[in-house]
Short mmCIF file of C-alpha atoms and ligand atoms in Angstrom, two decimals:
data_model
loop_
_atom_site.label_atom_id
_atom_site.label_comp_id
_atom_site.label_asym_id
_atom_site.label_seq_id
_atom_site.Cartn_x
_atom_site.Cartn_y
_atom_site.Cartn_z
CA MET A 1 -37.52 110.46 -11.79
CA LYS A 2 -37.92 114.23 -11.51
CA ILE A 3 -39.07 115.61 -8.18
CA GLY A 4 -39.77 119.29 -7.64
CA VAL A 5 -39.06 121.36 -4.56
CA LEU A 6 -41.39 124.33 -4.16
CA ALA A 7 -39.00 127.27 -4.05
CA LEU A 8 -41.02 130.24 -2.81
CA GLN A 9 -39.35 130.35 0.61
CA GLY A 10 -37.53 127.94 2.92
CA ALA A 11 -35.06 125.07 2.87
CA VAL A 12 -34.93 124.36 -0.87
CA ALA A 13 -31.28 123.52 -1.66
CA GLU A 14 -31.11 120.95 1.14
CA HIS A 15 -34.06 119.01 -0.28
CA ILE A 16 -32.60 119.11 -3.80
CA ARG A 17 -29.41 117.59 -2.39
CA MET A 18 -31.28 114.85 -0.49
CA LEU A 19 -33.38 113.93 -3.52
CA GLY A 20 -30.13 113.50 -5.44
CA LEU A 21 -28.71 111.24 -2.71
CA ALA A 22 -31.92 109.19 -2.80
CA GLY A 23 -31.57 108.71 -6.58
CA ALA A 24 -33.89 111.31 -8.14
CA GLU A 25 -33.35 114.55 -9.97
CA GLY A 26 -34.44 117.51 -7.81
CA VAL A 27 -35.93 120.45 -9.68
CA VAL A 28 -36.35 123.96 -8.25
CA ILE A 29 -40.00 124.98 -8.80
CA LYS A 30 -40.81 128.67 -9.07
CA ARG A 31 -43.59 128.74 -11.66
CA THR A 32 -46.80 126.70 -11.88
CA GLU A 33 -46.06 125.60 -15.50
CA GLN A 34 -43.11 123.61 -14.19
CA LEU A 35 -45.46 121.24 -12.34
CA GLN A 36 -46.17 119.49 -15.65
CA ASP A 37 -42.60 118.20 -15.83
CA ILE A 38 -42.35 116.57 -12.41
CA ASP A 39 -43.57 113.32 -10.85
CA GLY A 40 -43.86 114.56 -7.26
CA ILE A 41 -43.12 117.64 -5.17
CA VAL A 42 -41.63 118.53 -1.81
CA ILE A 43 -42.99 121.54 0.08
CA PRO A 44 -40.12 122.55 2.37
CA GLY A 45 -39.88 123.99 5.86
CA GLY A 46 -39.72 127.72 6.37
CA GLU A 47 -42.57 129.94 7.48
CA SER A 48 -46.00 128.64 6.54
CA THR A 49 -47.77 132.02 6.52
CA THR A 50 -45.17 133.37 4.08
CA ILE A 51 -45.23 130.26 1.90
CA GLY A 52 -49.06 130.32 1.87
CA LYS A 53 -49.14 133.99 0.89
CA LEU A 54 -46.65 133.47 -1.94
CA MET A 55 -48.58 130.41 -3.10
CA ARG A 56 -51.70 132.54 -3.46
CA THR A 57 -49.79 135.29 -5.27
CA TYR A 58 -48.20 132.92 -7.80
CA GLY A 59 -51.18 130.65 -8.45
CA PHE A 60 -49.87 127.60 -6.62
CA ILE A 61 -53.02 126.97 -4.57
CA ASP A 62 -55.10 125.90 -7.57
CA ALA A 63 -52.11 124.42 -9.42
CA LEU A 64 -51.11 122.17 -6.52
CA ARG A 65 -54.71 121.11 -5.89
CA GLU A 66 -54.83 120.04 -9.52
CA PHE A 67 -51.45 118.28 -9.13
CA SER A 68 -52.82 116.43 -6.10
CA ALA A 69 -56.07 115.55 -7.91
CA GLN A 70 -53.89 113.67 -10.42
CA LYS A 71 -52.60 111.63 -7.43
CA LYS A 72 -49.09 112.96 -7.88
CA PRO A 73 -47.28 112.62 -4.54
CA ILE A 74 -46.65 115.63 -2.29
CA PHE A 75 -44.26 115.61 0.68
CA GLY A 76 -44.68 118.46 3.20
CA THR A 77 -42.00 118.97 5.83
CA CYS A 78 -42.48 121.26 8.83
CA ALA A 79 -44.01 124.46 7.37
CA GLY A 80 -44.81 122.31 4.30
CA LEU A 81 -46.86 120.01 6.55
CA ILE A 82 -48.86 123.02 7.76
CA VAL A 83 -49.44 124.15 4.16
CA VAL A 84 -50.85 120.74 3.15
CA ALA A 85 -53.23 120.36 6.13
CA ASP A 86 -57.00 120.66 5.99
CA ARG A 87 -57.12 122.47 9.34
CA ILE A 88 -54.77 124.68 11.37
CA ALA A 89 -55.67 124.96 15.07
CA GLY A 90 -56.60 128.53 16.03
CA GLN A 91 -56.62 129.82 12.45
CA PRO A 92 -59.83 130.36 10.53
CA GLU A 93 -58.39 129.27 7.20
CA ALA A 94 -55.86 126.69 6.09
CA HIS A 95 -53.81 126.74 2.86
CA LEU A 96 -53.96 123.85 0.37
CA GLN A 97 -56.43 121.80 2.44
CA LEU A 98 -55.40 118.48 0.90
CA MET A 99 -54.83 116.18 3.85
CA ASP A 100 -57.35 115.21 6.52
CA ILE A 101 -55.30 116.41 9.51
CA THR A 102 -55.45 119.22 12.06
CA VAL A 103 -52.07 120.77 12.88
CA ALA A 104 -50.90 122.92 15.77
CA ARG A 105 -48.15 125.35 14.84
CA ASN A 106 -45.06 125.91 17.00
CA ALA A 107 -46.36 123.14 19.21
CA PHE A 108 -43.23 122.40 21.21
CA GLY A 109 -43.16 125.78 22.95
CA ARG A 110 -40.30 128.14 23.67
CA GLN A 111 -38.28 125.80 25.85
CA ARG A 112 -37.84 123.41 23.00
CA GLU A 113 -37.82 125.57 19.92
CA SER A 114 -35.37 123.26 18.28
CA PHE A 115 -33.99 119.85 19.15
CA GLU A 116 -32.86 116.58 17.62
CA THR A 117 -33.97 113.07 18.38
CA GLU A 118 -34.13 109.54 16.93
CA LEU A 119 -37.52 108.49 15.63
CA ALA A 120 -38.98 105.14 14.68
CA ILE A 121 -40.87 105.54 11.41
CA ASP A 122 -43.31 102.98 10.08
CA GLY A 123 -41.94 101.65 6.76
CA ILE A 124 -38.30 102.54 7.52
CA ASP A 125 -36.18 99.83 9.13
CA GLU A 126 -34.02 101.63 11.65
CA LYS A 127 -34.54 104.86 13.55
CA VAL A 128 -34.17 108.14 11.71
CA ARG A 129 -32.38 111.19 13.13
CA ALA A 130 -34.93 114.02 13.18
CA VAL A 131 -34.31 117.76 13.52
CA PHE A 132 -37.24 119.76 14.90
CA ILE A 133 -37.25 123.56 14.43
CA ARG A 134 -40.26 125.49 15.75
CA ALA A 135 -42.11 122.42 14.63
CA PRO A 136 -45.82 121.75 14.25
CA LEU A 137 -47.63 118.70 15.64
CA ILE A 138 -50.47 116.76 14.09
CA GLU A 139 -53.32 117.02 16.60
CA GLU A 140 -55.95 115.01 14.79
CA VAL A 141 -56.05 112.65 11.83
CA GLY A 142 -59.01 111.51 9.75
CA PRO A 143 -59.82 107.82 9.23
CA GLY A 144 -57.87 107.59 5.95
CA VAL A 145 -54.62 108.80 7.49
CA GLN A 146 -51.88 106.41 8.52
CA VAL A 147 -49.73 107.57 11.46
CA LEU A 148 -46.06 106.84 10.64
CA SER A 149 -44.33 108.23 13.69
CA THR A 150 -44.95 109.67 17.14
CA TYR A 151 -42.76 111.58 19.58
CA ASN A 152 -43.84 111.51 23.25
CA GLY A 153 -47.21 110.19 22.10
CA GLN A 154 -47.74 113.05 19.63
CA ILE A 155 -48.01 112.50 15.88
CA VAL A 156 -45.01 113.80 13.91
CA ALA A 157 -45.26 111.94 10.58
CA ALA A 158 -48.24 110.65 8.62
CA ARG A 159 -49.41 109.52 5.21
CA GLU A 160 -52.74 109.68 3.40
CA GLY A 161 -52.49 107.93 0.02
CA HIS A 162 -50.16 110.04 -2.12
CA LEU A 163 -49.61 112.65 0.62
CA LEU A 164 -46.72 112.43 3.10
CA VAL A 165 -45.96 114.85 5.94
CA ALA A 166 -43.32 115.21 8.65
CA SER A 167 -43.06 117.75 11.51
CA PHE A 168 -39.28 117.61 11.38
CA HIS A 169 -36.61 118.41 8.79
CA PRO A 170 -35.43 115.20 7.07
CA GLU A 171 -33.26 117.32 4.74
CA LEU A 172 -30.94 118.55 7.50
CA THR A 173 -29.09 115.29 8.13
CA ASP A 174 -27.13 112.98 5.83
CA ASP A 175 -29.81 110.32 6.05
CA CYS A 176 -31.91 110.25 2.87
CA ARG A 177 -34.25 107.38 3.85
CA MET A 178 -37.27 109.63 4.34
CA HIS A 179 -36.74 111.00 0.81
CA ALA A 180 -36.22 107.43 -0.45
CA TYR A 181 -39.56 106.50 1.16
CA PHE A 182 -41.19 109.37 -0.74
CA LEU A 183 -39.57 108.23 -4.01
CA GLU A 184 -41.16 104.79 -3.47
CA MET A 185 -44.55 106.51 -3.21
CA VAL A 186 -43.79 108.31 -6.48
CA LYS A 187 -42.85 105.02 -8.18
CA GLU A 188 -46.09 103.41 -6.96
CA SER A 189 -48.11 106.34 -8.31
CA ARG A 190 -46.79 106.10 -11.89
N1 LIG B 201 -42.98 127.57 12.76
C1 LIG B 201 -43.06 127.54 11.33
C2 LIG B 201 -44.48 127.82 10.86
O1 LIG B 201 -45.39 127.81 11.63
C3 LIG B 201 -42.56 126.22 10.77
C4 LIG B 201 -41.13 126.04 11.13
C5 LIG B 201 -40.31 125.28 10.15
O2 LIG B 201 -40.69 125.02 9.01
N2 LIG B 201 -39.10 124.97 10.56
O3 LIG B 201 -44.67 128.04 9.71
#
């Protein structure tokens, strides 16, 4: 199974490594033509405004909408979650607008810019260690969205069909179960 990692900005190498640990081949994606060769894609953490701008410049907005229309799985982590969302609180326009969620950026405030915790995630047996860095929260979900995890009552992971998102960075630990979960979605989709 070949899984791409969108490599415009952000934590790319870490996701490639985790995909390998989970049993897939991770491919660095820099051009839209490469999307034809992969079965799913990870949009990494970083800075969503920068990633969104580069996506527009390099044609990834239309290309990834087309990728998603083919029901190929997409996994957005942190900034990647923001990029996938239909709505961003306080911003007039979102980026890919694929998933029926509203996100709030930098939602944990200054006091807690980054922290680690253990999270229960629906579909994964034991708790997962989660690293949050200037993380977004999911404020609202549409009826087709399944909430997979909450932290202090706030939504931090969700799934809508072939789309998976997490507020935290599952690539920054040695635990590849979140990536393995995504690979299962890819298998189901083929
Ligand atoms: N705060 C960033 C943003 O709004 C996301 C942070 C991250 O990906 N670690 O884009």
